[in-house]
CSV table of C-alpha atoms in Angstrom, one decimal:
chain,number,residue,atom,x,y,z
A,884,MET,CA,-0.1,-0.3,0.3
A,885,PHE,CA,2.8,2.0,0.8
A,886,ASP,CA,6.3,2.5,-0.7
A,887,THR,CA,8.8,2.4,2.3
A,888,ASN,CA,12.2,2.7,0.7
A,889,ASN,CA,12.2,6.1,1.0
A,890,SER,CA,11.4,6.0,4.7
A,891,ILE,CA,12.3,8.6,7.3
A,892,GLY,CA,12.0,6.8,10.4
A,893,ARG,CA,11.2,3.6,11.7
A,894,VAL,CA,8.5,3.2,13.4
A,895,VAL,CA,7.1,0.4,16.4
A,896,SER,CA,3.5,0.2,17.3
A,897,LEU,CA,2.4,-0.2,21.0
A,898,PHE,CA,-1.7,-1.2,21.8
A,899,SER,CA,-1.5,-1.1,17.8
A,900,GLY,CA,-5.5,-1.5,17.4
A,901,CYS,CA,-6.6,-2.2,13.7
A,902,GLY,CA,-4.2,0.6,13.2
A,903,GLY,CA,-5.4,3.8,13.0
A,904,LEU,CA,-2.7,5.5,13.9
A,905,ASP,CA,0.2,3.4,12.4
A,906,TYR,CA,-2.0,4.3,9.5
A,907,GLY,CA,-0.7,8.0,9.3
A,908,PHE,CA,2.6,7.4,10.0
A,909,ALA,CA,3.0,5.0,6.9
A,910,HIS,CA,1.1,7.5,4.9
A,911,ALA,CA,3.4,10.2,5.7
A,912,GLY,CA,6.6,8.2,4.9
A,913,PHE,CA,7.7,6.3,7.9
A,914,ASN,CA,9.3,2.8,8.0
A,915,VAL,CA,6.1,1.0,10.1
A,916,GLN,CA,8.5,-1.3,11.1
A,917,ALA,CA,6.2,-4.2,13.6
A,918,ALA,CA,3.2,-3.5,15.7
A,919,PHE,CA,1.7,-5.3,18.7
A,920,ASP,CA,-1.7,-6.1,20.3
A,921,ASN,CA,-3.2,-8.6,21.9
A,922,ASP,CA,-6.5,-8.9,20.1
A,923,GLU,CA,-6.8,-11.1,17.5
A,924,HIS,CA,-8.7,-9.3,15.8
A,925,ALA,CA,-7.1,-6.5,15.6
A,926,VAL,CA,-4.0,-8.5,14.3
A,927,SER,CA,-5.7,-9.8,12.3
A,928,CYS,CA,-7.5,-7.1,10.7
A,929,TYR,CA,-4.1,-5.3,10.5
A,930,ASN,CA,-2.7,-7.7,8.9
A,931,LEU,CA,-5.2,-7.6,6.4
A,932,ASN,CA,-4.2,-3.7,4.9
A,933,HIS,CA,-0.3,-4.2,4.3
A,934,PHE,CA,1.2,-1.4,5.5
A,935,GLY,CA,3.2,-3.0,8.4
A,936,LYS,CA,3.3,-6.0,10.3
A,937,ALA,CA,1.4,-6.7,13.5
A,938,LYS,CA,2.1,-9.6,15.8
A,939,GLN,CA,-0.8,-10.7,19.1
A,940,GLN,CA,1.3,-9.9,21.8
A,941,VAL,CA,0.5,-8.3,25.7
A,942,ILE,CA,2.3,-5.1,26.5
A,943,ASP,CA,3.3,-5.2,30.4
A,944,GLU,CA,6.6,-3.8,31.9
A,945,SER,CA,8.2,-6.8,31.1
A,946,TRP,CA,8.4,-6.5,27.9
A,947,SER,CA,10.8,-4.8,25.5
A,948,LEU,CA,11.6,-3.8,21.9
A,949,GLU,CA,13.9,-5.8,19.8
A,950,ALA,CA,15.4,-3.3,17.3
A,951,PRO,CA,16.6,0.5,17.3
A,952,VAL,CA,13.1,2.6,16.8
A,953,ASP,CA,12.7,6.3,16.0
A,954,VAL,CA,9.0,6.8,17.2
A,955,ILE,CA,6.9,4.9,19.4
A,956,VAL,CA,2.8,5.5,18.7
A,957,ALA,CA,0.6,4.0,20.6
A,958,GLY,CA,-2.3,3.5,21.9
A,959,PRO,CA,-3.0,2.4,25.7
A,960,PRO,CA,-6.8,0.9,27.0
A,961,CYS,CA,-8.8,4.1,27.4
A,962,GLN,CA,-11.9,2.4,28.8
A,963,GLY,CA,-10.7,2.6,32.9
A,964,PHE,CA,-10.3,6.6,31.8
A,965,SER,CA,-13.6,7.5,29.5
A,966,THR,CA,-16.8,8.8,30.9
A,967,GLY,CA,-18.4,6.6,28.8
A,968,GLY,CA,-16.5,3.1,29.7
A,969,GLY,CA,-17.6,2.9,32.5
A,970,TYR,CA,-15.4,4.3,34.9
A,971,THR,CA,-13.8,2.3,37.6
A,972,GLU,CA,-11.4,4.0,40.1
A,973,ASN,CA,-8.6,2.4,40.0
A,974,ASP,CA,-9.5,-0.1,36.3
A,975,PRO,CA,-6.0,-2.3,36.0
A,976,ARG,CA,-5.9,-1.6,32.3
A,977,ASN,CA,-5.0,2.0,33.7
A,978,SER,CA,-1.8,1.2,34.6
A,979,LEU,CA,-0.6,0.6,31.0
A,980,LEU,CA,-0.6,4.3,30.1
A,981,LEU,CA,2.4,4.3,32.6
A,982,ALA,CA,3.9,1.0,31.4
A,983,THR,CA,3.9,2.3,27.7
A,984,CYS,CA,5.7,5.5,29.1
A,985,ARG,CA,8.4,3.2,31.2
A,986,LEU,CA,8.3,1.4,27.4
A,987,VAL,CA,9.2,4.2,25.3
A,988,VAL,CA,11.6,5.5,28.0
A,989,LYS,CA,13.4,2.4,28.3
A,990,SER,CA,13.8,2.3,24.0
A,991,LYS,CA,15.2,5.9,23.5
A,992,ALA,CA,13.2,6.4,20.5
A,993,ARG,CA,13.6,9.9,19.3
A,994,LEU,CA,9.9,10.2,19.8
A,995,ALA,CA,7.1,9.5,21.1
A,996,VAL,CA,3.1,9.5,20.5
A,997,ILE,CA,0.8,8.7,22.7
A,998,GLU,CA,-3.0,8.5,22.2
A,999,ASN,CA,-6.4,8.4,24.2
A,1000,VAL,CA,-9.4,10.1,25.2
A,1001,ALA,CA,-10.2,13.3,26.4
A,1002,ALA,CA,-10.6,12.6,29.5
A,1003,LEU,CA,-7.2,11.4,30.2
A,1004,THR,CA,-7.1,15.2,31.2
A,1005,ASN,CA,-10.1,15.4,33.1
A,1006,LYS,CA,-9.4,16.0,37.4
A,1007,ARG,CA,-10.0,12.6,38.2
A,1008,ASN,CA,-7.7,11.2,35.9
A,1009,GLN,CA,-5.1,13.6,37.0
A,1010,GLU,CA,-2.9,11.5,38.3
A,1011,TYR,CA,-2.2,9.4,36.2
A,1012,LEU,CA,-1.2,12.0,33.7
A,1013,THR,CA,0.6,13.4,36.1
A,1014,GLN,CA,2.8,10.6,36.2
A,1015,ALA,CA,3.2,9.5,33.2
A,1016,GLN,CA,4.5,13.3,31.9
A,1017,GLU,CA,7.0,12.9,35.5
A,1018,ILE,CA,8.3,9.4,33.9
A,1019,LEU,CA,8.8,10.6,30.0
A,1020,VAL,CA,10.4,13.9,31.8
A,1021,LYS,CA,12.8,12.6,34.0
A,1022,GLY,CA,13.9,10.0,31.1
A,1023,GLY,CA,14.6,12.8,29.0
A,1024,TYR,CA,11.8,14.0,26.8
A,1025,TRP,CA,10.2,17.6,26.7
A,1026,CYS,CA,6.2,16.6,26.4
A,1027,SER,CA,3.2,18.3,24.9
A,1028,VAL,CA,-0.2,17.5,26.0
A,1029,GLN,CA,-3.4,18.5,23.6
A,1030,VAL,CA,-6.6,17.7,23.5
A,1031,TYR,CA,-7.7,17.9,19.6
A,1032,SER,CA,-11.2,18.0,18.5
A,1033,ALA,CA,-11.1,15.2,15.1
A,1034,ALA,CA,-13.1,17.4,13.3
A,1035,ASP,CA,-10.7,19.9,13.6
A,1036,PHE,CA,-8.8,17.5,10.9
A,1037,GLY,CA,-11.5,17.1,8.2
A,1038,VAL,CA,-12.7,13.7,9.9
A,1039,ALA,CA,-16.9,14.2,10.2
A,1040,GLN,CA,-17.7,13.7,13.9
A,1041,ARG,CA,-17.1,15.3,17.1
A,1042,ARG,CA,-14.6,12.8,18.9
A,1043,LYS,CA,-11.7,14.3,20.9
A,1044,ARG,CA,-9.2,12.7,22.0
A,1045,THR,CA,-6.0,13.4,23.9
A,1046,VAL,CA,-2.5,13.1,22.4
A,1047,ILE,CA,1.1,13.4,24.1
A,1048,LEU,CA,3.7,14.2,22.2
A,1049,ALA,CA,7.2,13.2,23.5
A,1050,ARG,CA,10.6,14.1,22.0
A,1051,PHE,CA,14.3,13.1,23.1
A,1052,GLY,CA,15.8,16.2,24.4
A,1053,ASN,CA,14.9,19.6,26.7
A,1054,ALA,CA,13.8,21.4,23.4
A,1055,PRO,CA,10.3,23.2,24.0
A,1056,PHE,CA,8.0,22.3,20.3
A,1057,ARG,CA,4.4,23.1,19.2
A,1058,GLY,CA,2.7,20.0,18.7
A,1059,PRO,CA,0.5,19.5,15.5
A,1060,ILE,CA,-1.7,22.0,14.7
A,1061,PRO,CA,-4.6,21.0,12.7
A,1062,HIS,CA,-6.1,22.1,9.2
A,1063,LYS,CA,-9.1,21.1,7.4
A,1064,THR,CA,-10.0,21.3,3.4
A,1065,GLU,CA,-13.6,21.7,4.2
A,1066,MET,CA,-16.4,21.4,6.9
A,1067,PRO,CA,-17.1,17.9,7.5
A,1068,THR,CA,-20.1,16.8,7.5
A,1069,VAL,CA,-21.6,13.1,7.3
A,1070,ALA,CA,-23.6,13.8,3.9
A,1071,LYS,CA,-19.9,14.4,2.4
A,1072,ALA,CA,-18.3,11.3,4.4
A,1073,PHE,CA,-20.9,9.3,2.8
A,1074,ARG,CA,-21.1,10.2,-1.0
A,1075,GLY,CA,-20.2,7.7,-3.3
A,1076,ILE,CA,-20.8,4.8,-1.1
A,1077,PHE,CA,-21.4,2.4,-3.3
A,1078,SER,CA,-23.1,-1.5,-2.5
A,1079,SER,CA,-20.2,-3.5,-3.9
A,1080,LEU,CA,-17.9,-1.8,-1.2
A,1081,GLN,CA,-16.3,-4.6,1.2
A,1082,ALA,CA,-18.4,-4.0,4.5
A,1083,HIS,CA,-21.8,-1.9,3.3
A,1084,ASN,CA,-24.7,-4.1,3.9
A,1085,PRO,CA,-27.4,-1.7,5.2
A,1086,LYS,CA,-29.6,-3.8,7.4
A,1087,PHE,CA,-33.4,-2.8,7.5
A,1088,PRO,CA,-34.8,-3.7,10.6
A,1089,LYS,CA,-38.6,-5.9,10.4
A,1090,PRO,CA,-41.8,-4.0,9.1
A,1091,ASN,CA,-43.7,-2.5,11.8
A,1092,SER,CA,-41.3,-3.5,14.6
A,1093,LYS,CA,-40.5,-1.6,17.3
A,1094,HIS,CA,-37.1,-0.5,15.6
A,1095,ALA,CA,-39.0,0.7,12.5
A,1096,VAL,CA,-41.7,2.5,14.3
A,1097,ILE,CA,-39.6,4.7,16.2
A,1098,ALA,CA,-37.1,4.8,13.7
A,1099,LYS,CA,-39.9,7.2,11.7
A,1100,ARG,CA,-40.9,9.4,14.2
A,1101,ILE,CA,-37.0,10.9,14.7
A,1102,GLY,CA,-35.9,13.1,12.3
A,1103,ALA,CA,-32.2,14.2,11.3
A,1104,GLY,CA,-30.2,15.8,14.4
A,1105,GLN,CA,-32.8,13.9,17.0
A,1106,LYS,CA,-33.1,11.2,19.1
A,1107,LEU,CA,-35.4,9.2,21.6
A,1108,CYS,CA,-35.5,11.3,24.6
A,1109,ASN,CA,-37.2,11.2,27.9
A,1110,VAL,CA,-35.1,13.5,30.5
A,1111,ARG,CA,-34.3,16.4,28.1
A,1112,GLY,CA,-36.3,18.8,25.9
A,1113,GLY,CA,-36.2,20.8,23.2
A,1114,ASP,CA,-36.6,19.8,19.5
A,1115,ALA,CA,-33.4,17.7,19.5
A,1116,SER,CA,-35.4,14.9,21.9
A,1117,ILE,CA,-38.4,13.3,21.2
A,1118,PRO,CA,-40.1,11.6,24.1
A,1119,THR,CA,-41.7,7.9,24.1
A,1120,TRP,CA,-45.6,10.0,24.8
A,1121,ASP,CA,-44.9,11.0,21.4
A,1122,ILE,CA,-44.6,8.1,19.7
A,1123,PRO,CA,-48.3,6.9,20.3
A,1124,GLU,CA,-47.8,3.8,17.9
A,1125,TRP,CA,-45.6,1.6,19.8
A,1126,PHE,CA,-45.4,3.6,23.0
A,1127,GLY,CA,-49.2,3.7,23.9
A,1128,GLN,CA,-51.3,7.2,23.8
A,1129,THR,CA,-51.7,10.0,26.3
A,1130,SER,CA,-53.9,13.0,26.3
A,1131,SER,CA,-52.5,16.8,26.4
A,1132,PHE,CA,-53.1,16.7,30.4
A,1133,GLU,CA,-51.0,13.7,30.8
A,1134,LYS,CA,-48.7,14.9,28.9
A,1135,GLN,CA,-48.3,18.0,30.9
A,1136,ILE,CA,-47.6,15.5,33.9
A,1137,LEU,CA,-45.0,14.2,32.5
A,1138,THR,CA,-43.1,17.2,30.9
A,1139,THR,CA,-43.3,18.6,34.6
A,1140,ILE,CA,-41.9,15.7,35.9
A,1141,ARG,CA,-39.2,15.9,33.6
A,1142,ALA,CA,-38.1,19.3,34.3
A,1143,LEU,CA,-39.0,18.4,38.7
A,1144,ARG,CA,-36.9,15.3,38.4
A,1145,ARG,CA,-33.5,17.6,37.5
A,1146,ARG,CA,-34.5,21.0,39.5
A,1147,ASN,CA,-35.6,19.5,42.7
A,1148,ARG,CA,-31.8,17.6,43.7
A,1149,LYS,CA,-32.5,15.5,46.6
A,1150,ARG,CA,-28.8,14.1,45.8
A,1151,ASP,CA,-25.1,15.4,45.7
A,1152,PHE,CA,-24.9,12.8,42.2
A,1153,GLY,CA,-26.1,11.8,39.2
A,1154,ASP,CA,-28.5,14.6,37.8
A,1155,ALA,CA,-31.9,14.4,38.9
A,1156,ASP,CA,-34.3,12.6,41.3
A,1157,PRO,CA,-37.6,11.1,41.2
A,1158,VAL,CA,-40.1,13.7,42.6
A,1159,SER,CA,-42.6,13.8,45.0
A,1160,LEU,CA,-46.8,14.3,44.9
A,1161,SER,CA,-47.1,17.0,46.8
A,1162,GLU,CA,-44.1,18.7,44.3
A,1163,ILE,CA,-45.8,17.3,41.0
A,1164,LYS,CA,-49.1,19.6,42.7
A,1165,MET,CA,-47.5,22.4,43.2
A,1166,GLU,CA,-46.9,22.7,39.9
A,1167,ILE,CA,-50.2,20.9,38.8
A,1168,PRO,CA,-52.7,21.4,41.4
A,1169,GLN,CA,-55.2,19.2,40.0
A,1170,VAL,CA,-53.2,16.0,39.2
A,1171,SER,CA,-54.5,13.4,40.9
A,1172,GLN,CA,-53.2,10.0,42.5
A,1173,ASP,CA,-54.7,7.7,39.9
A,1174,GLN,CA,-53.5,9.6,36.8
A,1175,LEU,CA,-50.6,9.0,38.0
A,1176,THR,CA,-51.3,5.2,38.5
A,1177,SER,CA,-52.2,5.1,35.3
A,1178,LEU,CA,-49.1,6.3,33.7
A,1179,ILE,CA,-46.8,3.7,35.5
A,1180,GLN,CA,-49.6,0.8,35.0
A,1181,ARG,CA,-49.0,1.7,30.8
A,1182,GLY,CA,-45.3,2.2,30.9
A,1183,PHE,CA,-44.7,5.9,31.3
A,1184,MET,CA,-43.8,6.5,34.4
A,1185,ARG,CA,-42.4,4.5,37.6
A,1186,SER,CA,-42.7,5.1,41.8
A,1187,SER,CA,-40.5,4.0,44.8
A,1188,ASP,CA,-41.0,4.9,48.3
A,1189,ASP,CA,-43.9,7.2,47.2
A,1190,LEU,CA,-41.4,9.1,44.9
A,1191,TYR,CA,-42.3,9.0,41.3
A,1192,ASP,CA,-39.7,9.3,38.0
A,1193,LEU,CA,-40.3,9.0,34.2
A,1194,LYS,CA,-39.6,5.1,33.0
A,1195,ASP,CA,-37.0,4.8,30.3
A,1196,THR,CA,-35.0,7.3,31.4
A,1197,PHE,CA,-31.5,7.3,29.2
A,1198,ASN,CA,-30.0,10.1,27.8
A,1199,GLY,CA,-31.1,9.8,24.1
A,1200,LYS,CA,-31.0,6.4,21.7
A,1201,TYR,CA,-32.1,5.6,18.4
A,1202,ARG,CA,-30.1,9.3,17.2
A,1203,ARG,CA,-30.3,10.4,13.8
A,1204,LEU,CA,-27.5,11.2,12.0
A,1205,ASP,CA,-27.6,15.1,10.7
A,1206,PRO,CA,-26.4,14.9,6.8
A,1207,GLU,CA,-25.1,18.3,7.2
A,1208,ASP,CA,-23.4,18.4,10.8
A,1209,VAL,CA,-20.6,15.8,11.9
A,1210,SER,CA,-21.4,12.8,13.9
A,1211,PRO,CA,-21.3,11.9,17.4
A,1212,THR,CA,-18.4,10.0,18.3
A,1213,VAL,CA,-17.6,7.1,17.1
A,1214,ASP,CA,-17.6,4.3,18.9
A,1215,THR,CA,-18.2,0.7,19.4
A,1216,ARG,CA,-21.5,0.5,19.6
A,1217,PHE,CA,-21.9,2.1,16.2
A,1218,GLY,CA,-23.6,-0.6,14.1
A,1219,ASP,CA,-27.3,-1.5,17.2
A,1220,VAL,CA,-29.9,0.4,15.7
A,1221,GLN,CA,-31.0,1.5,18.7
A,1222,LEU,CA,-28.5,4.1,20.0
A,1223,PHE,CA,-27.5,5.4,15.5
A,1224,LEU,CA,-29.8,5.9,13.0
A,1225,HIS,CA,-28.9,6.3,9.2
A,1226,PRO,CA,-29.2,10.5,8.0
A,1227,THR,CA,-31.7,9.5,5.9
A,1228,GLU,CA,-32.7,5.7,6.2
A,1229,ASN,CA,-34.9,4.2,8.3
A,1230,ARG,CA,-32.0,1.7,9.8
A,1231,GLY,CA,-28.5,1.5,11.5
A,1232,LEU,CA,-25.1,2.2,9.9
A,1233,THR,CA,-22.8,0.1,8.2
A,1234,VAL,CA,-19.3,-0.6,8.7
A,1235,ARG,CA,-17.8,0.9,5.9
A,1236,GLU,CA,-20.4,4.3,6.8
A,1237,ALA,CA,-19.1,4.0,10.2
A,1238,ALA,CA,-15.5,3.5,8.4
A,1239,ARG,CA,-16.2,6.3,6.0
A,1240,LEU,CA,-17.0,8.7,9.6
A,1241,GLN,CA,-13.1,7.5,11.0
A,1242,GLY,CA,-12.3,8.7,7.8
A,1243,PHE,CA,-10.9,5.2,6.5
A,1244,PRO,CA,-10.3,4.8,3.1
A,1245,ASP,CA,-12.7,2.3,1.3
A,1246,GLU,CA,-9.6,0.3,0.3
A,1247,PHE,CA,-9.2,-0.7,4.3
A,1248,VAL,CA,-10.5,-4.3,4.9
A,1249,PHE,CA,-12.2,-4.8,7.9
A,1250,PRO,CA,-13.0,-8.5,9.6
A,1251,GLU,CA,-16.2,-9.9,8.0
A,1252,GLN,CA,-17.6,-10.5,11.6
A,1253,GLU,CA,-18.9,-6.9,12.4
A,1254,LYS,CA,-19.5,-7.1,15.5
A,1255,GLU,CA,-15.7,-7.0,15.7
A,1256,ALA,CA,-15.4,-4.4,13.0
A,1257,TYR,CA,-17.3,-2.1,14.9
A,1258,ARG,CA,-15.4,-2.4,17.8
A,1259,LEU,CA,-12.2,-2.2,15.8
A,1260,ILE,CA,-13.2,1.2,14.3
A,1261,GLY,CA,-14.9,2.8,17.3
A,1262,ASN,CA,-11.3,2.7,19.2
A,1263,ALA,CA,-9.5,3.3,16.0
A,1264,VAL,CA,-7.5,7.0,15.7
A,1265,PRO,CA,-9.3,8.7,12.5
A,1266,PRO,CA,-6.7,8.0,9.6
A,1267,PRO,CA,-7.1,11.6,8.2
A,1268,MET,CA,-5.9,12.5,12.1
A,1269,SER,CA,-3.6,10.9,11.8
A,1270,ILE,CA,-1.9,11.4,9.4
A,1271,GLN,CA,-1.5,14.9,10.1
A,1272,ILE,CA,-0.1,13.9,13.3
A,1273,ALA,CA,3.0,11.6,11.5
A,1274,GLU,CA,3.7,14.9,9.5
A,1275,ALA,CA,3.9,17.0,12.2
A,1276,CYS,CA,6.1,14.1,13.7
A,1277,ARG,CA,8.2,14.0,10.5
A,1278,GLU,CA,8.7,18.0,10.7
A,1279,LEU,CA,9.5,16.8,14.4
A,1280,LEU,CA,12.8,14.8,13.4
A,1281,ALA,CA,13.8,16.6,10.4
């Protein structure tokens, strides 16, 4: 795929995944000598695409490189730091960020690029980020830590990621400055998607099924959501075809509870709390216990300890992409029709569409097992972003 006869530096990749970060370095003229990941599906996908050779390998403190290297690129596991990954304090995977930094120091690579979630810079993760920087600085590296938006690199999604760029020596430098040739949108990303493309297999829900009925009521940029108001949120009580009929007064009750549960806080965690009958009566004096009971029986509300709350309190499912905007972050669940909808068709996203939104070229091959393909795409660095990071690294090595 790439000519490495005139390569400008030797690259080794750790926690490579399917190779989104590595692809950019190969594209920019680096020689990707080797890549390592402990996931067999990631390794297989990487090797299908011919820009380096990946091996299945557990990366930890005891492991070391076998040959000199100019650049180490790494994407250590991010789930423990992520706000969307079920954050767990002291997640054992978090230590792999520090192990990566120690391997960089041990290797004496001229440059290192370590990519992770934007939440790595959050207060609760600050200790790990500080330790990572201390390891690199004590090892002789100058560090740049920046949070980037993929859209600024021309990628059609609002994905944000932290990039640690470390160069051996004490000379300060500026990190990559993103640029784009045009404003990215979902519609532009989907131009020219043909049925013959690998991993493009649109699947429509069965007519009159739950997914089909709900999808018909969700417009561009909207989502099924009971806990937020506004034009972007379609509550269950506005889809009577599936969830059942409600009167105008019942809708008033439900929307009042929606506001009260966020306004009248009882706990110091979360973002909403159940409300009492007296609180509801303060807003709607004529409301009755029987009316609340009816809404509970029909699945619009629930009750516990004499408090009332809405049913289905997730903050958005069936998110329909807006063709004239960028996509939400492409994550590992992007193929689930209950979570994301095609911008104009009543179905979920194909693997190839998810790949387009990440900026992967159409010739990039993904596994036939769709679940694995979505996971690999969702965990990857968008290639347009990695290309510009690699180009900045090329200048730093000049």
